[in-house]
Tab-separated table of C-alpha atoms and ligand atoms in Angstrom:
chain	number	residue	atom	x	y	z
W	1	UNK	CA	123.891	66.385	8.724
W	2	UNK	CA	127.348	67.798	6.835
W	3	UNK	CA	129.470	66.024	4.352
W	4	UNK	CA	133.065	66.790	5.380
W	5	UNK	CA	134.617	69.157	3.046
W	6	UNK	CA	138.216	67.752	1.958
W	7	UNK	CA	138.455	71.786	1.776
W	8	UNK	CA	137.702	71.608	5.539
W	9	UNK	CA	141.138	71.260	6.702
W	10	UNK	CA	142.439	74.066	4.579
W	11	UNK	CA	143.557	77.482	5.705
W	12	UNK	CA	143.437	79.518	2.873
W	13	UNK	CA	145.338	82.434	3.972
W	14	UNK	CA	148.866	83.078	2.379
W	15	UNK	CA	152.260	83.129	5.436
W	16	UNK	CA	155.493	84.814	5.620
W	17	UNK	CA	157.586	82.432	6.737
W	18	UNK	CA	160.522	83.786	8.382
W	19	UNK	CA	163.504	81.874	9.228
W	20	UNK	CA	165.544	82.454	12.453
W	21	UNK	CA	168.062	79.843	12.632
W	22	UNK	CA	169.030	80.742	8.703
W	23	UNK	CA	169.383	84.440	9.800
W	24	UNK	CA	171.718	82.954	12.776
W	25	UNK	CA	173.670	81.277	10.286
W	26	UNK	CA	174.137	84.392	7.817
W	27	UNK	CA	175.437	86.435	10.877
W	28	UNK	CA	177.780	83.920	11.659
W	29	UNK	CA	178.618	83.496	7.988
W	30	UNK	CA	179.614	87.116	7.836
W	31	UNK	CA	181.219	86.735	10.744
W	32	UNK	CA	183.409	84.259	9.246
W	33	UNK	CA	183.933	86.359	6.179
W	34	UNK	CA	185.422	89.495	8.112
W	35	UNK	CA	187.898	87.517	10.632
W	36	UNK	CA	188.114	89.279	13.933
W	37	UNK	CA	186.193	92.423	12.823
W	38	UNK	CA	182.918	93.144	14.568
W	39	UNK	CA	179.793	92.499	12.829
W	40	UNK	CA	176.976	95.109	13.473
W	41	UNK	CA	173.128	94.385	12.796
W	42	UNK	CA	171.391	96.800	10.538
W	43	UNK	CA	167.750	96.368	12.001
W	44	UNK	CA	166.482	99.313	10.348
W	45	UNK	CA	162.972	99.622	8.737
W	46	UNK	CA	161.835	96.642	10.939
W	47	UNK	CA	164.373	94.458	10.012
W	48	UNK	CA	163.783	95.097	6.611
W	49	UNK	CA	160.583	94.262	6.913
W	50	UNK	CA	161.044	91.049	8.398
W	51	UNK	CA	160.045	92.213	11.982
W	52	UNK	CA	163.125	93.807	14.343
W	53	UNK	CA	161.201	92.856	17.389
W	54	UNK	CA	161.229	89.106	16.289
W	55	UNK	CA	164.919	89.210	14.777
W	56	UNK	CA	167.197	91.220	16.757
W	57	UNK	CA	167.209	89.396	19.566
W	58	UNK	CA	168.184	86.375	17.029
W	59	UNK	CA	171.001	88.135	16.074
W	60	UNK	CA	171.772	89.361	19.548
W	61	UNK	CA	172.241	85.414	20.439
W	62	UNK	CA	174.112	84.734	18.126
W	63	UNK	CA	176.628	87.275	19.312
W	64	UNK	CA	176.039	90.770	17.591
W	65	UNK	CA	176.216	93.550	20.656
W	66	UNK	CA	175.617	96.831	17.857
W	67	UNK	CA	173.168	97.038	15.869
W	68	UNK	CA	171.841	100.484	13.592
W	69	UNK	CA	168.275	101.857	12.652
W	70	UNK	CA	167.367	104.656	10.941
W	71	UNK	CA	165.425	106.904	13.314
W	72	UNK	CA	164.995	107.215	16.958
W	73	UNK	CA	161.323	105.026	16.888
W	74	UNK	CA	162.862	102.284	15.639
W	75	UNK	CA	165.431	102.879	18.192
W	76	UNK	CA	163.305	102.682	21.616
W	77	UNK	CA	161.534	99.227	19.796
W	78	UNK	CA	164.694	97.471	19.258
W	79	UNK	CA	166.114	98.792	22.899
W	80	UNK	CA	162.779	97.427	24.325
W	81	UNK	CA	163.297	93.951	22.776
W	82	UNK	CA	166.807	93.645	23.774
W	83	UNK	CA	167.373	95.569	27.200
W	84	UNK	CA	169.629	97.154	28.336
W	85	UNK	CA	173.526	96.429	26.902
W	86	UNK	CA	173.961	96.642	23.172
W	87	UNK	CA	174.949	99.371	21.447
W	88	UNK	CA	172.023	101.062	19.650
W	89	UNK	CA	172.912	103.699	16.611
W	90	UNK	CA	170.612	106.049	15.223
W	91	UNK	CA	171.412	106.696	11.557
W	92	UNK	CA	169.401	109.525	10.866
W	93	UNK	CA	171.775	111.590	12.767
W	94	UNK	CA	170.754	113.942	15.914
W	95	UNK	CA	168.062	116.076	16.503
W	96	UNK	CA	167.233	117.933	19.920
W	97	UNK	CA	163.783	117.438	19.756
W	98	UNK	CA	164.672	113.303	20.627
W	99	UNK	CA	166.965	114.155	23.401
W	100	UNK	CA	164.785	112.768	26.087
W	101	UNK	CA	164.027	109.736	23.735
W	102	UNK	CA	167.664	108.959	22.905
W	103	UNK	CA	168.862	109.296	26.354
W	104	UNK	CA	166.004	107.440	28.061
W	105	UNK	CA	166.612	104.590	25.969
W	106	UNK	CA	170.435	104.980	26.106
W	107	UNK	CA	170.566	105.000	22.239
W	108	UNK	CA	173.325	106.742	20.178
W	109	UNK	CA	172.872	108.650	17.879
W	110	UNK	CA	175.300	109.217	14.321
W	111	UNK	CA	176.561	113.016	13.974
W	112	UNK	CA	176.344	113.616	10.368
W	113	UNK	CA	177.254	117.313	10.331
W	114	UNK	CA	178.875	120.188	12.895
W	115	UNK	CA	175.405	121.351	13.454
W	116	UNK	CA	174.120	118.008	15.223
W	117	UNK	CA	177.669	117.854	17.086
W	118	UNK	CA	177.223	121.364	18.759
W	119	UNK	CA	173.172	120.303	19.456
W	120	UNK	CA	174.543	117.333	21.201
W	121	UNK	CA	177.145	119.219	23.284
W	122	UNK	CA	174.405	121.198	24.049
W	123	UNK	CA	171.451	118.902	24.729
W	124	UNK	CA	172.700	115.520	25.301
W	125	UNK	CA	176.774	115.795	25.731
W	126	UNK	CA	176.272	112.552	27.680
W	127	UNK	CA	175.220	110.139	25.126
W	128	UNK	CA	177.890	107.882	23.459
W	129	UNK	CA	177.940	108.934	19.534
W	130	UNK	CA	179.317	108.183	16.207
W	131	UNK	CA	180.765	110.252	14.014
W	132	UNK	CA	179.688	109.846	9.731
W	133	UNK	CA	182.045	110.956	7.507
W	134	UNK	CA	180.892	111.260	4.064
W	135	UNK	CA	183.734	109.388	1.471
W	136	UNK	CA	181.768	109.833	-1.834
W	137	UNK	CA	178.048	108.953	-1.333
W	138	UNK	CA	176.974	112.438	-1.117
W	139	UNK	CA	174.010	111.278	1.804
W	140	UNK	CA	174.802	111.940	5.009
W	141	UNK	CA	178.019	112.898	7.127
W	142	UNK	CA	180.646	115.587	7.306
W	143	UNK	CA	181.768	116.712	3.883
W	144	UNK	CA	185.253	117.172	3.079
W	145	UNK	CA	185.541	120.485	4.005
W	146	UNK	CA	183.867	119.718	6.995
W	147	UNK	CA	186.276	117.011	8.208
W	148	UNK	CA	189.193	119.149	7.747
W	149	UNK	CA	187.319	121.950	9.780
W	150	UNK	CA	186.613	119.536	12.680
W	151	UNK	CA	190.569	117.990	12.465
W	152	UNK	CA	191.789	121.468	12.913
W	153	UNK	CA	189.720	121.958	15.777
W	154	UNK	CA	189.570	119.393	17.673
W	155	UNK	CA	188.559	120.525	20.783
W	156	UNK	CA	184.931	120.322	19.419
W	157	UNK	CA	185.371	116.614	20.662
W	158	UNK	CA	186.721	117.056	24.197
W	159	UNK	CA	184.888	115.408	26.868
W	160	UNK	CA	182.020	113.751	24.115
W	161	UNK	CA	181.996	109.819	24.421
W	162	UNK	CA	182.717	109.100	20.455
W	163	UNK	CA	182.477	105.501	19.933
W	164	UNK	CA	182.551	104.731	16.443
W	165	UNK	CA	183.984	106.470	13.439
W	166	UNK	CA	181.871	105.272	9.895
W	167	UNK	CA	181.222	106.284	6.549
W	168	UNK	CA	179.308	104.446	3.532
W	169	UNK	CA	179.726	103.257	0.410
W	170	UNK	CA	177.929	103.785	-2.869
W	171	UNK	CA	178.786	101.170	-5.551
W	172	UNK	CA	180.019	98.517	-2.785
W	173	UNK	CA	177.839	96.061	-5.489
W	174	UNK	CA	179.684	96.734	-7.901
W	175	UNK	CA	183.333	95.624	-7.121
W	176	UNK	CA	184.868	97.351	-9.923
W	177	UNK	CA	183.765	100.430	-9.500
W	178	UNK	CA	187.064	103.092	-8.803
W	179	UNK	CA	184.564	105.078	-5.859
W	180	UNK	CA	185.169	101.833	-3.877
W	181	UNK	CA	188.669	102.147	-3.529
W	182	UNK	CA	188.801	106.262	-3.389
W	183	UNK	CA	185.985	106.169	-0.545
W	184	UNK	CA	188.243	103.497	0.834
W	185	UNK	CA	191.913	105.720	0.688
W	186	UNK	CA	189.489	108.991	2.057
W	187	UNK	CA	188.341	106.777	4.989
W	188	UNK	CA	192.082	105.662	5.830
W	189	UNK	CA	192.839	108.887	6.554
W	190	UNK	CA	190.139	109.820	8.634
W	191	UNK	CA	190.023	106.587	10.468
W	192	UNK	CA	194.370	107.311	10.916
W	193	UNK	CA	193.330	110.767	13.026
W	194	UNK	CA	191.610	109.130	15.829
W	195	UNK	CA	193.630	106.330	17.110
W	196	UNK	CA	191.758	103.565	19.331
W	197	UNK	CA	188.505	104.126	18.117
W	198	UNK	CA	186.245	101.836	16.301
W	199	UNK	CA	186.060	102.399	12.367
W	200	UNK	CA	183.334	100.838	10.388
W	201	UNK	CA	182.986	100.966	6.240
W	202	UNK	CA	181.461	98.131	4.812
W	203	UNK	CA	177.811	96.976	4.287
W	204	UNK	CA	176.717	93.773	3.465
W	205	UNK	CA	178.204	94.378	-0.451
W	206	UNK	CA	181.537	95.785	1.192
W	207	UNK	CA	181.929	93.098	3.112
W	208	UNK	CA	182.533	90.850	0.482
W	209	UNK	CA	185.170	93.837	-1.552
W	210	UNK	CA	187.561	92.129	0.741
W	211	UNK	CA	189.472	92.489	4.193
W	212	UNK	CA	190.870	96.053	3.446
W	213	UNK	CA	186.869	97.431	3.444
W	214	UNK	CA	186.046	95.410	7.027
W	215	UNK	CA	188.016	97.649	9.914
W	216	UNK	CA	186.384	97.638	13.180
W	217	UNK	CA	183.034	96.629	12.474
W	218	UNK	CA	181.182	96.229	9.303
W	219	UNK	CA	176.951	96.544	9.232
W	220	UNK	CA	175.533	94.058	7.237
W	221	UNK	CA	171.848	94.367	6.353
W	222	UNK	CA	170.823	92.727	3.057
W	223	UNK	CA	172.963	89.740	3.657
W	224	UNK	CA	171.330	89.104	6.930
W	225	UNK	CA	167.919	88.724	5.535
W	226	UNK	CA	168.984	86.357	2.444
W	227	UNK	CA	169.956	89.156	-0.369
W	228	UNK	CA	172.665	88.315	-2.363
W	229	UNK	CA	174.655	91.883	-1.193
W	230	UNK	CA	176.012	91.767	-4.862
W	231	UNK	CA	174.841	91.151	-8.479
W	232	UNK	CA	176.241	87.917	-9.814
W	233	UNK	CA	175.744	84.044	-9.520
W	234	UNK	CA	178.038	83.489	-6.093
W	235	UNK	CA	175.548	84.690	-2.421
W	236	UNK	CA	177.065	83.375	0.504
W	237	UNK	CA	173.939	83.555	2.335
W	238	UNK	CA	170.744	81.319	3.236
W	239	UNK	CA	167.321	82.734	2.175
W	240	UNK	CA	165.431	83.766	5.479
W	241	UNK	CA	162.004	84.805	4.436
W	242	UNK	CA	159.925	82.782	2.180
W	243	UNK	CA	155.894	83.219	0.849
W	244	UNK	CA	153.295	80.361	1.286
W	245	UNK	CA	150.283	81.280	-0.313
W	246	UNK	CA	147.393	79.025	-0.765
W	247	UNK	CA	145.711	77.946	-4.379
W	248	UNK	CA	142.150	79.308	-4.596
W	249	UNK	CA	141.297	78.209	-7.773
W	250	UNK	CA	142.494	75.712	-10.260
W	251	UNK	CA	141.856	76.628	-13.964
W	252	UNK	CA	141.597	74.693	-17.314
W	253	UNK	CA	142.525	77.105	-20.309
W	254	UNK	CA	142.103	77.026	-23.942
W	255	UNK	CA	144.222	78.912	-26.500
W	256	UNK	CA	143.017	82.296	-27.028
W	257	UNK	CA	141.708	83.070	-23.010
W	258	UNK	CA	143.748	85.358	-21.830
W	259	UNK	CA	144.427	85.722	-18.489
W	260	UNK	CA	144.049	88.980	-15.696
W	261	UNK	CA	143.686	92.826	-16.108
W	262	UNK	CA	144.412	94.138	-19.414
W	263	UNK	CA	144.055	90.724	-20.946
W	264	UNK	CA	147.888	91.002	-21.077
W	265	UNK	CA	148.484	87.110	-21.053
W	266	UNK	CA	147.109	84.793	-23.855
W	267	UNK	CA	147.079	81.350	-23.783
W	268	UNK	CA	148.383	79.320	-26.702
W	269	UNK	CA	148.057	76.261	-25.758
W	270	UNK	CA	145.579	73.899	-23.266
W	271	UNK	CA	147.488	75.320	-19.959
W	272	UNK	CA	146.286	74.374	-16.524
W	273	UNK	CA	147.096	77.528	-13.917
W	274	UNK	CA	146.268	78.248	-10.245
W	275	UNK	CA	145.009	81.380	-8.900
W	276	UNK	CA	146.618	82.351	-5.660
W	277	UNK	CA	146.163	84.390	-2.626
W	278	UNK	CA	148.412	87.068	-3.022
W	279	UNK	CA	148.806	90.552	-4.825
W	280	UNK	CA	150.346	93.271	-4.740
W	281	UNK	CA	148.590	94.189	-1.359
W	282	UNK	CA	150.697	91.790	0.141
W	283	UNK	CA	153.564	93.882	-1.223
W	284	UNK	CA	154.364	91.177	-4.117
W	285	UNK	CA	154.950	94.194	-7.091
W	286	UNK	CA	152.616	94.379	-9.866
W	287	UNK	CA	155.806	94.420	-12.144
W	288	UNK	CA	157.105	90.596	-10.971
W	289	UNK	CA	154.157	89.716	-13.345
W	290	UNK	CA	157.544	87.848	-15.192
W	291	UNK	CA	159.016	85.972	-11.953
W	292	UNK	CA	158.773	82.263	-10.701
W	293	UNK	CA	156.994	80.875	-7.938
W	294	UNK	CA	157.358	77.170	-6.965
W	295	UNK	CA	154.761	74.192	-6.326
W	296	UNK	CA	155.937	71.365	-5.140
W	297	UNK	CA	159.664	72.584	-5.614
W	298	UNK	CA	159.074	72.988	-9.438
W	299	UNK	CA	159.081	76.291	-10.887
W	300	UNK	CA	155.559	77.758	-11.587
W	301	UNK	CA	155.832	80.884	-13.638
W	302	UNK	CA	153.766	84.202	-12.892
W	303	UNK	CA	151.420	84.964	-15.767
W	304	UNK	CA	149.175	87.850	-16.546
W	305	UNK	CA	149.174	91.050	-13.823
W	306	UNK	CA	149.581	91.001	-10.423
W	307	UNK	CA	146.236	91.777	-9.302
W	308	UNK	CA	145.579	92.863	-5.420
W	309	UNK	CA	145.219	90.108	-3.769
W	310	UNK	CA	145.506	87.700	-6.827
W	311	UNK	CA	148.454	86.134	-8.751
W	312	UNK	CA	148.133	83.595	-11.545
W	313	UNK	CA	150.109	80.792	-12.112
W	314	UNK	CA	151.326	78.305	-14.802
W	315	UNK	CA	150.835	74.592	-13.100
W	316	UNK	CA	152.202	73.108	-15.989
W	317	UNK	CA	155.077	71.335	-14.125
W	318	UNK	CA	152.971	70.118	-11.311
W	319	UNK	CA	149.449	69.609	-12.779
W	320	UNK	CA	148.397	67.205	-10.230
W	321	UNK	CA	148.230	70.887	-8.132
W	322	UNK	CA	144.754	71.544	-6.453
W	323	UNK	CA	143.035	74.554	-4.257
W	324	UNK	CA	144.400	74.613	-1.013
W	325	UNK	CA	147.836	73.511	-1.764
W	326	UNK	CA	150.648	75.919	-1.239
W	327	UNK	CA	153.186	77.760	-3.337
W	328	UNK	CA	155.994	79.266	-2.253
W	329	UNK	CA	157.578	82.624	-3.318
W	330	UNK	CA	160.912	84.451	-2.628
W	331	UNK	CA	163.286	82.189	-0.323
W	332	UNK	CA	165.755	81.140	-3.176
W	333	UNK	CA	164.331	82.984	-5.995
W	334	UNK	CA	164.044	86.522	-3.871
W	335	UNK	CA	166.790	87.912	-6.236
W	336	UNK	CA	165.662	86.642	-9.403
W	337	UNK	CA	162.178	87.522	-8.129
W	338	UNK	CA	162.910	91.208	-7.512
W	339	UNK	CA	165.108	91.564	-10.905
W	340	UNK	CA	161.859	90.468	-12.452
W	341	UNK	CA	160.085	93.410	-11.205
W	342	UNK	CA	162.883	95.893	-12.097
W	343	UNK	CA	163.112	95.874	-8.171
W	344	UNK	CA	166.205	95.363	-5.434
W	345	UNK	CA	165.978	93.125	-3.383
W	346	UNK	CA	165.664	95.573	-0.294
W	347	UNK	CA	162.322	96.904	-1.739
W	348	UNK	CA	160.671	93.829	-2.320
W	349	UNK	CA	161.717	92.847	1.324
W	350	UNK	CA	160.450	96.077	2.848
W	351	UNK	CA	157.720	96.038	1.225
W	352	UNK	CA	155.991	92.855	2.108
W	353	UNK	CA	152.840	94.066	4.013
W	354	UNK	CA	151.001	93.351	7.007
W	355	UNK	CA	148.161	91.267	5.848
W	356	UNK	CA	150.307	88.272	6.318
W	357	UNK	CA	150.115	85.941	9.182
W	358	UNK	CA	153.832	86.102	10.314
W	359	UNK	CA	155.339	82.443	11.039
W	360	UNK	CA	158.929	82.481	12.471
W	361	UNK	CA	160.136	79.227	12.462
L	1	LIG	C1	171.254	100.458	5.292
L	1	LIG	C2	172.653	100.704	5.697
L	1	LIG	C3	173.555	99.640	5.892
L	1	LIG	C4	173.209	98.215	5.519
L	1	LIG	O1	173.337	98.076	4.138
L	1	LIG	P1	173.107	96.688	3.353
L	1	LIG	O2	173.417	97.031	1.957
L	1	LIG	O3	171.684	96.318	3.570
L	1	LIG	O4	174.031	95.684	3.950
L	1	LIG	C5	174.816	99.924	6.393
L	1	LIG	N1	175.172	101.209	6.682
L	1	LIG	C6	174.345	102.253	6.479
L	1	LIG	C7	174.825	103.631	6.785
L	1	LIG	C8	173.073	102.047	5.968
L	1	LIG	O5	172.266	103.097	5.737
């Protein structure tokens, strides 16, 4: 006959949580922030990782009708999860080789040079498009000479369904930097040439250089998913995606153990820690090895390396901590968690792997 395990009940295997209604309230958040502008959905790179087939339709209740990926695969998902309606826009600009793809799954694809706008005269003159002008990034999108080229011959556009007119910015997180407001002056003018349609400037970080950056539309990404779109103490968002990962172990330590590869960690003192299921595997960097976790809400510092699938703990704050219970990374401390690994905020997110079980609550 068994003894019941108290470890019977316990599911050792570490969860993304994932938080719809909080991403709901960032889009409407933004949406409050930008007045009557539009506000897009950057779903690119699987929602940041986060899982576009899960979240756009989140964001497509709570009113966004555009939304932007990078390439044309991530295009046909996100038109399969929402049907047929939105407007889709492909980033990565237009290639003839997708012309089937886009058109099949009505998606539209951003002309970044005079080459892709003759292909899609040619190919695909059918397809509604944006046009990317490039301000001061130096990415994608018509270059300066370029734009005046295409404003003194404008017939290039006649009978082509242009829909949106966009550029980027490059230091939009760092409000005082003067590209913001000369990318901002270069895009007036274009914008000024084609009267009644759509402009769009800002991402997430733009959105919050204030009502002269917002236009048309605006194309939050970051923001959406909990980054603060800015260094500095003040986000205006909700974290949306949060770690649980179980306790394996429970350790006593003694001054002088040290703790993980390399031995990098030694203990100077009696120190209880927890070893955790997670590692870098997971997509947790190795280089967070300084950045906070929480245990029953209290902060439980990272010590030693980020192994695979291991992370150690300090459990000095909750010592009463014991295998199977859960800690929680990211949510609140994803910014301070990334800056700890020399990271943004973007990479951590998109780099969270697939070994989780997904939970969206
Ligand atoms: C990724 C991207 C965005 C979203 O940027 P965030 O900083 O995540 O808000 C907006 N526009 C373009 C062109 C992008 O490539």
């Amino acid at each position: 006959m068994k003894n019941t395990s108290s470890r019977a009940s316990i599911d050792p295997s570490p969860r993304l949580v994932i938080d719809r209604s909080s991403l709901a309230a960032n889009y409407d958040t933004l949406n409050r922030l930008t007045g009557s502008s539009d506000v897009a959905g950057v779903v690119k790179a699987n929602s940041y990782g986060l899982g576009a087939d899960a979240l756009a339709p989140v964001l497509h209740s709570a009113g966004c009708r555009t939304f932007f990926v990078a390439n044309c695969a991530e295009g046909e998902r996100v038109r399969t999860s929402l049907g047929p309606g939105p407007d889709i826009f492909v980033l990565n600009g237009f290639w003839p080789s997708e012309s089937e793809r886009l058109s099949a799954h009505t998606l539209c694809p951003v002309i970044n040079s005079p080459d892709e706008l003759a292909d899609l005269r040619t190919y695909a003159p059918e397809l509604g498009f944006a046009l990317h002008f490039d301000t001061g990034i130096s990415r994608l999108g018509f270059s300066t000479g370029q734009t005046s080229d295409l404003f003194a011959d404008a017939a290039r556009l006649e009978g082509l369904s242009l829909k949106l007119v966009m550029s980027h910015l490059a230091c939009a997180d760092t409000p005082e930097h003067p590209l913001n407001t000369q990318q901002l002056h270069r895009f007036r003018r274009i914008r000024s040439v084609f009267s009644g349609i759509p402009a769009s400037l800002a991402n997430s970080a733009g959105i919050l250089l204030g009502e002269d950056y917002h236009f048309d539309l605006v194309r939050p990404g970051i923001g959406l998913y909990g980054g603060a779109p800015s260094a500095g103490p003040f986000s205006p968002v909700l974290p949306v995606a949060r770690i649980d990962a179980p306790i394996l172990q429970v350790r006593e330590l003694e001054p002088g153990d040290t703790v993980g590869y390399g031995a990098e960690f030694t203990v100077d003192r009696p120190l209880r820690t927890a070893t955790v299921n997670l590692g870098y595997a997971d997509g947790v960097l190795r280089a967070c090895h300084r950045a906070t976790a929480r245990i029953h809400g209290k902060p439980a510092p990272l010590i030693g390396r980020v192994s695979m699938d291991l992370i150690a703990i300090d459990i000095s704050a909750a010592p009463q901590a014991r295998a199977g219970d859960s800690v929680s990374f990211l949510g609140e401390d994803l910014d301070a968690f990334a800056a700890a690994g020399g990271a943004a905020n973007y990479e951590l997110l998109v780099r969270l792997g697939s070994r989780f079980q997904r939970v969206y609550l």
